[in-house]
């Protein structure tokens, strides 16, 4: 670019620190992130931006980190309305005795709309710009996500038994095919297939899901190796570990997202390596349900892509992905008996570029690079209790809370400004949430 060249852009963000994620391990001081339309135009020193760029809007964020928006790769968004409903219980008791009965009684399209909007509000406010959802009435969830402007992978559920969304596998697959046909190719809404788990989906529906994924190219996300009981039960009934069964069926591919993976042996790692499947780590949910520990350091050393998710607010109980990164880093060190396992930089990568890789969209998302989609967040590190700031990356993972997110853009469109949501009517949403709480547990809300 010559000295005389002036480039017009929509937005200039001057930041104390820019963490581009790629190149890895880099922190840029006093740089500007320039947005044009729905893309990142450039990331340059502020002195170079002064010389070569003119922006319609300039934000001076002198105490902030600017970085890619976070990618929350697993959750059940509408379950935010069940937050705190059934705590301190093991997984199968939690599911069988509390969550599934509550779902049968309360979940309908209105529940999904309000619960999804509540989850999106929390995720946007804490830095998430892309999330993955696996829940009932996915067509409603997709519409809500689209209307609010967030980016979302919407996985339609597949189970052997009837639910409030369908009578069984035939209806789930038919509705899911409609979902894929409606949204495929959209920049923000990514339809996907969501078999619940190996213990709730038999071989024939899985084969049909595999064929649908092959025909359409969409991803498959499922809960896998979440508990020790899941493994022993499968071995007793089939003589195979669940991942072995899925591999033989043809489900493990480079578009498969394996959620949890707390029970991992060498044969599991070999199957993940050879298939190119991704692992989605949900550390806080796994801790709360006492499900086990995903060996993220071992998986990373084996070259397996590991992304991160919060799981649903009923088993977490928040959707703050920065908090999840803190927990993930701490667990990794303890499990590996190595304080250098999952460094702060590596943790941020897990919630950005590695999440984008699991979605097959690393060429568009997950780092601040010219030409990529403008999914950007700013985090304010001026709080007195975050001082002094020797290393902003360390602060983001070990000291920060997601509420320090001050700004957010998705495809260049502001979603959070000065800590305020721009596209969600929070007072109206709170009235709806309160009404649901009074229905679910009369007299106990508020």
Coordinates of C-alpha atoms in Angstrom, one line a residue:
X1 CA 0.0 0.0 0.0
X2 CA 1.5 3.3 -1.0
X3 CA 1.6 6.4 1.2
X4 CA -1.1 8.1 -0.9
X5 CA -3.5 5.2 -0.7
X6 CA -6.6 5.8 1.5
X7 CA -9.0 3.0 2.1
X8 CA -12.6 3.7 3.3
X9 CA -14.0 1.3 6.0
X10 CA -17.1 1.2 8.1
X11 CA -15.6 0.7 11.5
X12 CA -12.2 1.2 13.1
X13 CA -11.6 -0.4 16.5
X14 CA -8.5 0.9 18.3
X15 CA -7.5 -1.5 21.0
X16 CA -4.9 -1.6 23.7
X17 CA -4.3 -5.3 22.8
X18 CA -5.4 -7.4 19.8
X19 CA -5.3 -11.2 20.1
X20 CA -5.7 -12.5 16.5
X21 CA -5.5 -16.2 17.5
X22 CA -3.6 -16.8 14.2
X23 CA -0.7 -16.6 14.2
X24 CA -0.8 -18.6 17.4
X25 CA 0.6 -17.1 20.6
X26 CA 0.6 -13.5 19.3
X27 CA -0.6 -10.4 21.2
X28 CA -0.5 -7.1 19.2
X29 CA -0.1 -3.8 21.1
X30 CA -2.0 -0.7 20.0
X31 CA -3.4 -2.1 16.9
X32 CA -6.6 -1.3 15.0
X33 CA -9.2 -3.8 13.7
X34 CA -10.9 -2.5 10.6
X35 CA -14.3 -3.7 9.5
X36 CA -15.9 -3.3 6.1
X37 CA -19.4 -4.8 5.5
X38 CA -19.5 -8.2 7.0
X39 CA -15.7 -8.8 6.8
X40 CA -12.5 -7.9 8.5
X41 CA -10.7 -5.5 6.2
X42 CA -7.3 -5.4 8.1
X43 CA -5.6 -5.7 11.4
X44 CA -2.8 -3.1 11.5
X45 CA -0.8 -0.8 13.9
X46 CA -2.8 2.3 14.8
X47 CA -0.2 4.5 13.2
X48 CA -0.7 2.7 9.9
X49 CA -4.5 3.0 10.2
X50 CA -4.0 6.7 10.7
X51 CA -2.2 7.0 7.4
X52 CA -4.1 4.6 5.2
X53 CA -7.7 4.2 6.4
X54 CA -10.7 6.4 7.0
X55 CA -13.6 5.0 9.0
X56 CA -17.2 6.1 9.3
X57 CA -17.1 5.1 12.9
X58 CA -14.1 4.9 15.3
X59 CA -14.1 3.3 18.7
X60 CA -11.2 4.0 21.1
X61 CA -10.9 1.0 23.4
X62 CA -7.8 1.9 25.3
X63 CA -8.2 -0.7 28.1
X64 CA -9.6 -3.5 26.0
X65 CA -8.6 -6.7 24.4
X66 CA -10.1 -7.2 20.9
X67 CA -10.3 -10.8 19.7
X68 CA -12.5 -13.2 17.7
X69 CA -15.9 -14.0 19.0
X70 CA -16.1 -17.2 21.0
X71 CA -17.6 -20.4 19.6
X72 CA -19.7 -22.4 22.1
X73 CA -19.8 -25.8 20.3
X74 CA -22.3 -27.6 22.5
X75 CA -25.5 -26.8 24.4
X76 CA -29.2 -27.1 24.7
X77 CA -30.2 -23.4 24.6
X78 CA -33.8 -23.5 25.6
X79 CA -32.9 -25.5 28.8
X80 CA -31.9 -22.1 30.2
X81 CA -35.5 -22.1 31.5
X82 CA -34.6 -25.2 33.6
X83 CA -31.5 -23.6 35.2
X84 CA -31.1 -24.9 38.7
X85 CA -34.2 -27.1 38.5
X86 CA -32.4 -30.4 39.4
X87 CA -28.9 -29.9 40.9
X88 CA -26.5 -32.2 42.6
X89 CA -27.6 -35.4 40.9
X90 CA -25.8 -38.0 38.7
X91 CA -26.5 -37.9 35.0
X92 CA -29.0 -40.7 34.6
X93 CA -31.0 -39.7 37.7
X94 CA -30.9 -36.1 36.5
X95 CA -32.2 -37.1 33.1
X96 CA -34.7 -39.9 33.9
X97 CA -36.3 -38.5 37.1
X98 CA -36.2 -34.8 36.5
X99 CA -35.2 -33.4 33.1
X100 CA -37.1 -35.7 30.8
X101 CA -40.3 -35.5 32.9
X102 CA -40.1 -31.7 33.0
X103 CA -39.5 -31.6 29.2
X104 CA -42.5 -33.8 28.6
X105 CA -44.7 -31.4 30.7
X106 CA -43.4 -28.0 29.6
X107 CA -41.5 -28.1 26.3
X108 CA -43.4 -26.7 23.3
X109 CA -42.6 -24.2 20.6
X110 CA -43.2 -21.2 22.9
X111 CA -40.8 -22.7 25.6
X112 CA -38.2 -23.1 22.9
X113 CA -38.6 -19.6 21.6
X114 CA -38.3 -17.9 25.0
X115 CA -35.6 -20.3 26.4
X116 CA -33.5 -19.9 23.3
X117 CA -33.7 -16.1 23.4
X118 CA -32.7 -16.2 27.1
X119 CA -29.7 -18.3 26.2
X120 CA -28.7 -16.1 23.3
X121 CA -28.8 -13.0 25.5
X122 CA -26.5 -14.6 28.0
X123 CA -24.1 -15.9 25.4
X124 CA -23.9 -12.6 23.5
X125 CA -23.4 -10.7 26.7
X126 CA -20.4 -13.0 27.7
X127 CA -18.6 -13.0 24.3
X128 CA -20.1 -15.9 22.3
X129 CA -20.9 -15.1 18.7
X130 CA -21.4 -18.6 17.4
X131 CA -23.1 -21.5 19.3
X132 CA -24.3 -25.0 18.6
X133 CA -27.7 -26.1 19.8
X134 CA -29.2 -29.6 20.1
X135 CA -32.8 -29.6 21.2
X136 CA -36.4 -30.0 20.4
X137 CA -38.3 -27.8 17.9
X138 CA -35.0 -26.9 16.1
X139 CA -37.0 -25.0 13.4
X140 CA -38.1 -22.5 16.2
X141 CA -34.6 -22.2 17.6
X142 CA -33.2 -21.5 14.1
X143 CA -35.7 -18.7 13.6
X144 CA -34.9 -17.1 16.9
X145 CA -31.2 -17.3 16.3
X146 CA -31.6 -15.8 12.8
X147 CA -33.8 -13.0 14.1
X148 CA -31.2 -12.0 16.8
X149 CA -28.3 -12.1 14.4
X150 CA -26.2 -14.7 16.1
X151 CA -24.4 -17.5 14.3
X152 CA -25.7 -21.0 15.2
X153 CA -25.3 -24.6 14.3
X154 CA -28.8 -26.1 14.8
X155 CA -28.8 -29.9 15.4
X156 CA -32.1 -31.6 15.0
X157 CA -32.6 -34.4 17.7
X158 CA -32.7 -38.1 16.7
X159 CA -33.9 -40.7 19.3
X160 CA -35.5 -44.1 19.1
X161 CA -38.5 -43.1 21.2
X162 CA -41.3 -40.4 20.9
X163 CA -41.0 -37.0 22.3
X164 CA -42.9 -33.8 22.2
X165 CA -41.3 -33.0 18.8
X166 CA -42.0 -36.3 17.1
X167 CA -43.3 -39.9 17.2
X168 CA -39.9 -41.5 16.5
X169 CA -37.0 -41.7 14.1
X170 CA -39.1 -41.5 10.9
X171 CA -40.6 -38.2 11.9
X172 CA -37.4 -36.8 13.3
X173 CA -35.5 -37.5 10.1
X174 CA -38.3 -36.2 7.9
X175 CA -38.4 -32.9 9.9
X176 CA -34.7 -32.8 10.1
X177 CA -34.4 -33.1 6.3
X178 CA -36.8 -30.2 6.0
X179 CA -34.6 -28.1 8.4
X180 CA -31.5 -28.9 6.3
X181 CA -33.2 -28.0 3.0
X182 CA -34.5 -24.7 4.5
X183 CA -31.2 -23.4 6.0
X184 CA -28.4 -25.1 4.1
X185 CA -26.2 -22.5 2.5
X186 CA -27.1 -19.7 4.9
X187 CA -24.1 -17.8 6.3
X188 CA -25.3 -17.8 9.9
X189 CA -27.6 -20.8 10.4
X190 CA -25.9 -24.1 10.0
X191 CA -28.3 -27.1 10.1
X192 CA -26.9 -30.4 11.5
X193 CA -27.9 -33.8 12.6
X194 CA -28.0 -34.5 16.4
X195 CA -28.4 -38.2 17.4
X196 CA -28.7 -38.0 21.1
X197 CA -26.3 -40.7 22.1
X198 CA -25.4 -44.3 21.2
X199 CA -27.6 -45.6 24.1
X200 CA -30.7 -43.8 22.8
X201 CA -30.4 -44.4 19.0
X202 CA -30.3 -47.8 17.4
X203 CA -28.3 -48.8 14.3
X204 CA -31.0 -48.3 11.6
X205 CA -31.7 -44.7 12.5
X206 CA -28.0 -44.0 12.7
X207 CA -27.5 -45.5 9.2
X208 CA -30.2 -43.2 7.9
X209 CA -28.5 -40.3 9.6
X210 CA -25.2 -41.2 8.1
X211 CA -26.7 -41.3 4.6
X212 CA -28.4 -37.9 5.2
X213 CA -25.1 -36.4 6.3
X214 CA -23.4 -37.9 3.3
X215 CA -26.0 -36.6 0.9
X216 CA -26.1 -33.1 2.3
X217 CA -22.6 -32.6 3.7
X218 CA -23.9 -31.4 7.1
X219 CA -22.2 -32.2 10.4
X220 CA -23.3 -34.8 13.0
X221 CA -23.0 -34.0 16.7
X222 CA -23.8 -36.5 19.4
X223 CA -23.1 -37.2 23.1
X224 CA -20.4 -39.9 23.3
X225 CA -18.5 -41.6 26.1
X226 CA -20.0 -39.2 28.6
X227 CA -19.8 -41.6 31.6
X228 CA -18.1 -44.8 32.7
X229 CA -21.5 -46.4 32.9
X230 CA -22.1 -45.7 29.2
X231 CA -19.0 -47.7 28.3
X232 CA -19.6 -50.7 30.7
X233 CA -23.3 -50.9 29.7
X234 CA -22.3 -50.9 26.0
X235 CA -19.7 -53.6 26.5
X236 CA -22.1 -55.8 28.4
X237 CA -24.8 -55.5 25.8
X238 CA -22.8 -55.4 22.5
X239 CA -19.2 -56.4 23.4
X240 CA -18.1 -53.1 21.8
X241 CA -17.2 -49.6 23.1
X242 CA -19.7 -47.1 21.8
X243 CA -17.2 -45.3 19.5
X244 CA -16.2 -48.7 18.0
X245 CA -19.8 -49.4 17.1
X246 CA -20.2 -45.9 15.6
X247 CA -17.0 -46.3 13.6
X248 CA -18.1 -49.6 12.1
X249 CA -21.4 -48.0 11.1
X250 CA -19.5 -45.2 9.3
X251 CA -20.6 -42.4 11.6
X252 CA -17.0 -41.2 12.5
X253 CA -15.9 -38.7 9.8
X254 CA -14.2 -35.3 9.6
X255 CA -17.7 -33.8 10.0
X256 CA -18.5 -35.6 13.3
X257 CA -18.5 -33.7 16.6
X258 CA -18.1 -36.0 19.6
X259 CA -19.4 -34.3 22.8
X260 CA -17.9 -35.1 26.2
X261 CA -15.5 -38.0 25.6
X262 CA -14.6 -38.3 29.3
X263 CA -13.8 -42.0 29.0
X264 CA -11.0 -42.4 26.5
X265 CA -8.5 -45.2 25.8
X266 CA -5.8 -45.7 23.2
X267 CA -8.2 -47.4 20.8
X268 CA -10.6 -44.5 21.0
X269 CA -7.8 -42.1 20.2
X270 CA -6.8 -44.1 17.2
X271 CA -10.4 -44.0 15.9
X272 CA -10.6 -40.3 16.4
X273 CA -7.2 -39.8 14.6
X274 CA -8.0 -41.9 11.6
X275 CA -11.5 -40.5 11.1
X276 CA -10.6 -36.8 11.7
X277 CA -13.6 -36.5 14.1
X278 CA -13.6 -33.6 16.5
X279 CA -14.1 -33.7 20.3
X280 CA -16.2 -31.1 22.1
X281 CA -15.1 -30.6 25.7
X282 CA -17.8 -29.6 28.3
X283 CA -15.7 -29.4 31.5
X284 CA -18.2 -27.7 33.9
X285 CA -21.1 -29.9 33.0
X286 CA -18.9 -33.0 33.3
X287 CA -17.8 -31.8 36.8
X288 CA -21.2 -31.0 38.0
X289 CA -22.7 -34.4 36.9
X290 CA -19.5 -36.2 38.1
X291 CA -19.2 -37.7 34.6
X292 CA -15.4 -37.7 34.4
X293 CA -12.6 -35.8 32.8
X294 CA -11.9 -35.4 29.1
X295 CA -8.1 -35.8 28.6
X296 CA -7.7 -32.7 26.4
X297 CA -3.9 -32.6 26.7
X298 CA -3.5 -36.2 25.5
X299 CA -6.0 -35.6 22.6
X300 CA -4.2 -32.5 21.6
X301 CA -0.8 -34.3 21.6
X302 CA -2.4 -36.9 19.3
X303 CA -3.4 -34.2 16.8
X304 CA -7.2 -34.4 17.5
X305 CA -9.1 -31.1 17.3
X306 CA -10.7 -30.2 20.6
X307 CA -13.3 -27.5 20.8
X308 CA -15.3 -26.4 23.8
X309 CA -18.9 -26.1 24.9
X310 CA -20.9 -25.1 28.0
X311 CA -23.6 -27.8 27.6
X312 CA -27.0 -26.6 28.8
X313 CA -27.7 -24.2 31.7
X314 CA -29.6 -27.0 33.5
X315 CA -26.3 -28.8 34.0
X316 CA -23.7 -26.1 34.2
X317 CA -25.4 -23.6 35.3
X318 CA -24.3 -20.7 33.1
X319 CA -23.3 -20.2 29.5
X320 CA -20.2 -18.0 30.1
X321 CA -17.6 -19.5 27.9
X322 CA -14.8 -17.6 29.5
X323 CA -15.6 -19.3 32.7
X324 CA -15.5 -22.6 30.8
X325 CA -12.0 -21.9 29.5
X326 CA -10.8 -21.3 33.1
X327 CA -12.2 -24.6 34.2
X328 CA -10.9 -26.4 31.1
X329 CA -7.3 -25.1 31.6
X330 CA -7.3 -26.0 35.3
X331 CA -8.7 -29.6 34.7
X332 CA -6.2 -30.2 31.9
X333 CA -3.3 -29.4 34.2
X334 CA -4.6 -31.7 37.0
X335 CA -5.5 -34.6 34.7
X336 CA -2.1 -34.4 32.9
X337 CA -0.1 -33.7 36.1
X338 CA 1.5 -31.0 34.1
X339 CA 1.2 -27.2 34.8
X340 CA 2.0 -26.4 31.2
X341 CA -0.9 -28.5 29.8
X342 CA -3.5 -26.4 28.0
X343 CA -1.9 -22.9 28.2
X344 CA -4.0 -19.8 28.2
X345 CA -3.2 -19.3 24.5
X346 CA -4.3 -22.9 23.8
X347 CA -7.5 -22.4 25.7
X348 CA -8.4 -19.4 23.7
X349 CA -7.7 -21.3 20.5
X350 CA -10.1 -24.0 21.7
X351 CA -12.9 -21.5 21.9
X352 CA -12.1 -19.8 18.6
X353 CA -10.2 -21.3 15.7
X354 CA -10.6 -24.9 16.9
X355 CA -14.4 -24.4 17.2
X356 CA -14.4 -23.0 13.7
X357 CA -12.4 -26.1 12.5
X358 CA -15.0 -28.4 14.1
X359 CA -17.7 -26.5 12.1
X360 CA -15.6 -26.8 8.9
X361 CA -15.5 -23.0 8.7
X362 CA -11.9 -22.2 9.8
X363 CA -11.4 -20.3 6.6
X364 CA -14.1 -17.8 7.6
X365 CA -14.3 -17.8 11.5
X366 CA -12.1 -18.2 14.6
X367 CA -9.3 -15.6 14.0
X368 CA -8.9 -11.9 13.2
X369 CA -7.5 -12.0 9.6
X370 CA -8.3 -9.9 6.6
X371 CA -11.1 -11.4 4.6
X372 CA -12.7 -13.4 7.4
X373 CA -16.1 -12.7 8.7
X374 CA -16.3 -9.8 11.2
X375 CA -17.2 -11.8 14.3
X376 CA -15.3 -9.7 16.9
X377 CA -15.5 -9.0 20.6
X378 CA -13.9 -6.5 23.0
X379 CA -13.2 -7.3 26.6
X380 CA -12.6 -4.5 29.1
X381 CA -9.7 -5.2 31.4
X382 CA -9.8 -1.8 33.3
X383 CA -11.5 -3.3 36.4
X384 CA -9.4 -2.6 39.5
X385 CA -9.5 -6.3 40.4
X386 CA -7.9 -7.2 37.1
X387 CA -4.8 -5.1 37.8
X388 CA -2.0 -5.1 37.0
X389 CA -2.2 -6.5 33.4
X390 CA 1.1 -8.2 32.6
X391 CA -0.4 -10.7 30.2
X392 CA -3.9 -10.1 28.7
X393 CA -4.2 -13.7 27.5
X394 CA -3.6 -14.9 31.1
X395 CA -6.2 -12.5 32.3
X396 CA -8.8 -13.7 29.8
X397 CA -8.5 -17.3 30.9
X398 CA -7.5 -17.1 34.6
X399 CA -8.9 -13.8 35.9
X400 CA -11.6 -12.5 33.6
X401 CA -15.4 -13.0 33.9
X402 CA -17.5 -12.9 30.7
X403 CA -19.4 -9.9 31.9
X404 CA -16.3 -7.8 31.1
X405 CA -17.2 -8.2 27.4
X406 CA -18.2 -4.6 26.4
X407 CA -18.7 -4.9 22.6
X408 CA -19.6 -7.6 20.1
X409 CA -20.0 -7.7 16.3
X410 CA -21.3 -10.5 14.2
X411 CA -20.8 -10.1 10.5
X412 CA -19.9 -6.5 11.3
X413 CA -23.3 -5.8 12.9
X414 CA -23.1 -4.6 16.6
X415 CA -24.7 -7.0 19.0
X416 CA -23.3 -5.6 22.3
X417 CA -22.4 -1.9 22.7
X418 CA -21.0 -0.7 26.0
X419 CA -22.3 -3.8 27.7
X420 CA -25.8 -3.5 26.4
X421 CA -27.6 -5.9 24.0
X422 CA -28.7 -4.2 20.9
X423 CA -31.2 -6.6 19.4
X424 CA -32.9 -8.3 22.4
X425 CA -35.6 -6.6 24.5
X426 CA -34.4 -7.6 27.9
X427 CA -37.3 -6.3 30.0
X428 CA -39.8 -8.1 27.8
X429 CA -37.7 -11.3 27.9
X430 CA -37.5 -11.2 31.7
X431 CA -41.3 -11.0 32.0
X432 CA -41.5 -14.1 29.8
X433 CA -38.9 -15.9 31.8
X434 CA -40.7 -15.1 35.1
X435 CA -44.0 -16.4 33.7
X436 CA -42.3 -19.7 32.8
X437 CA -40.7 -20.0 36.2
X438 CA -44.1 -19.6 37.9
X439 CA -45.4 -22.4 35.7
X440 CA -42.5 -24.8 36.2
X441 CA -42.3 -24.2 40.0
X442 CA -45.3 -22.0 41.2
X443 CA -44.4 -19.6 43.9
X444 CA -40.6 -20.3 43.9
X445 CA -39.4 -17.9 41.2
X446 CA -37.9 -14.5 41.8

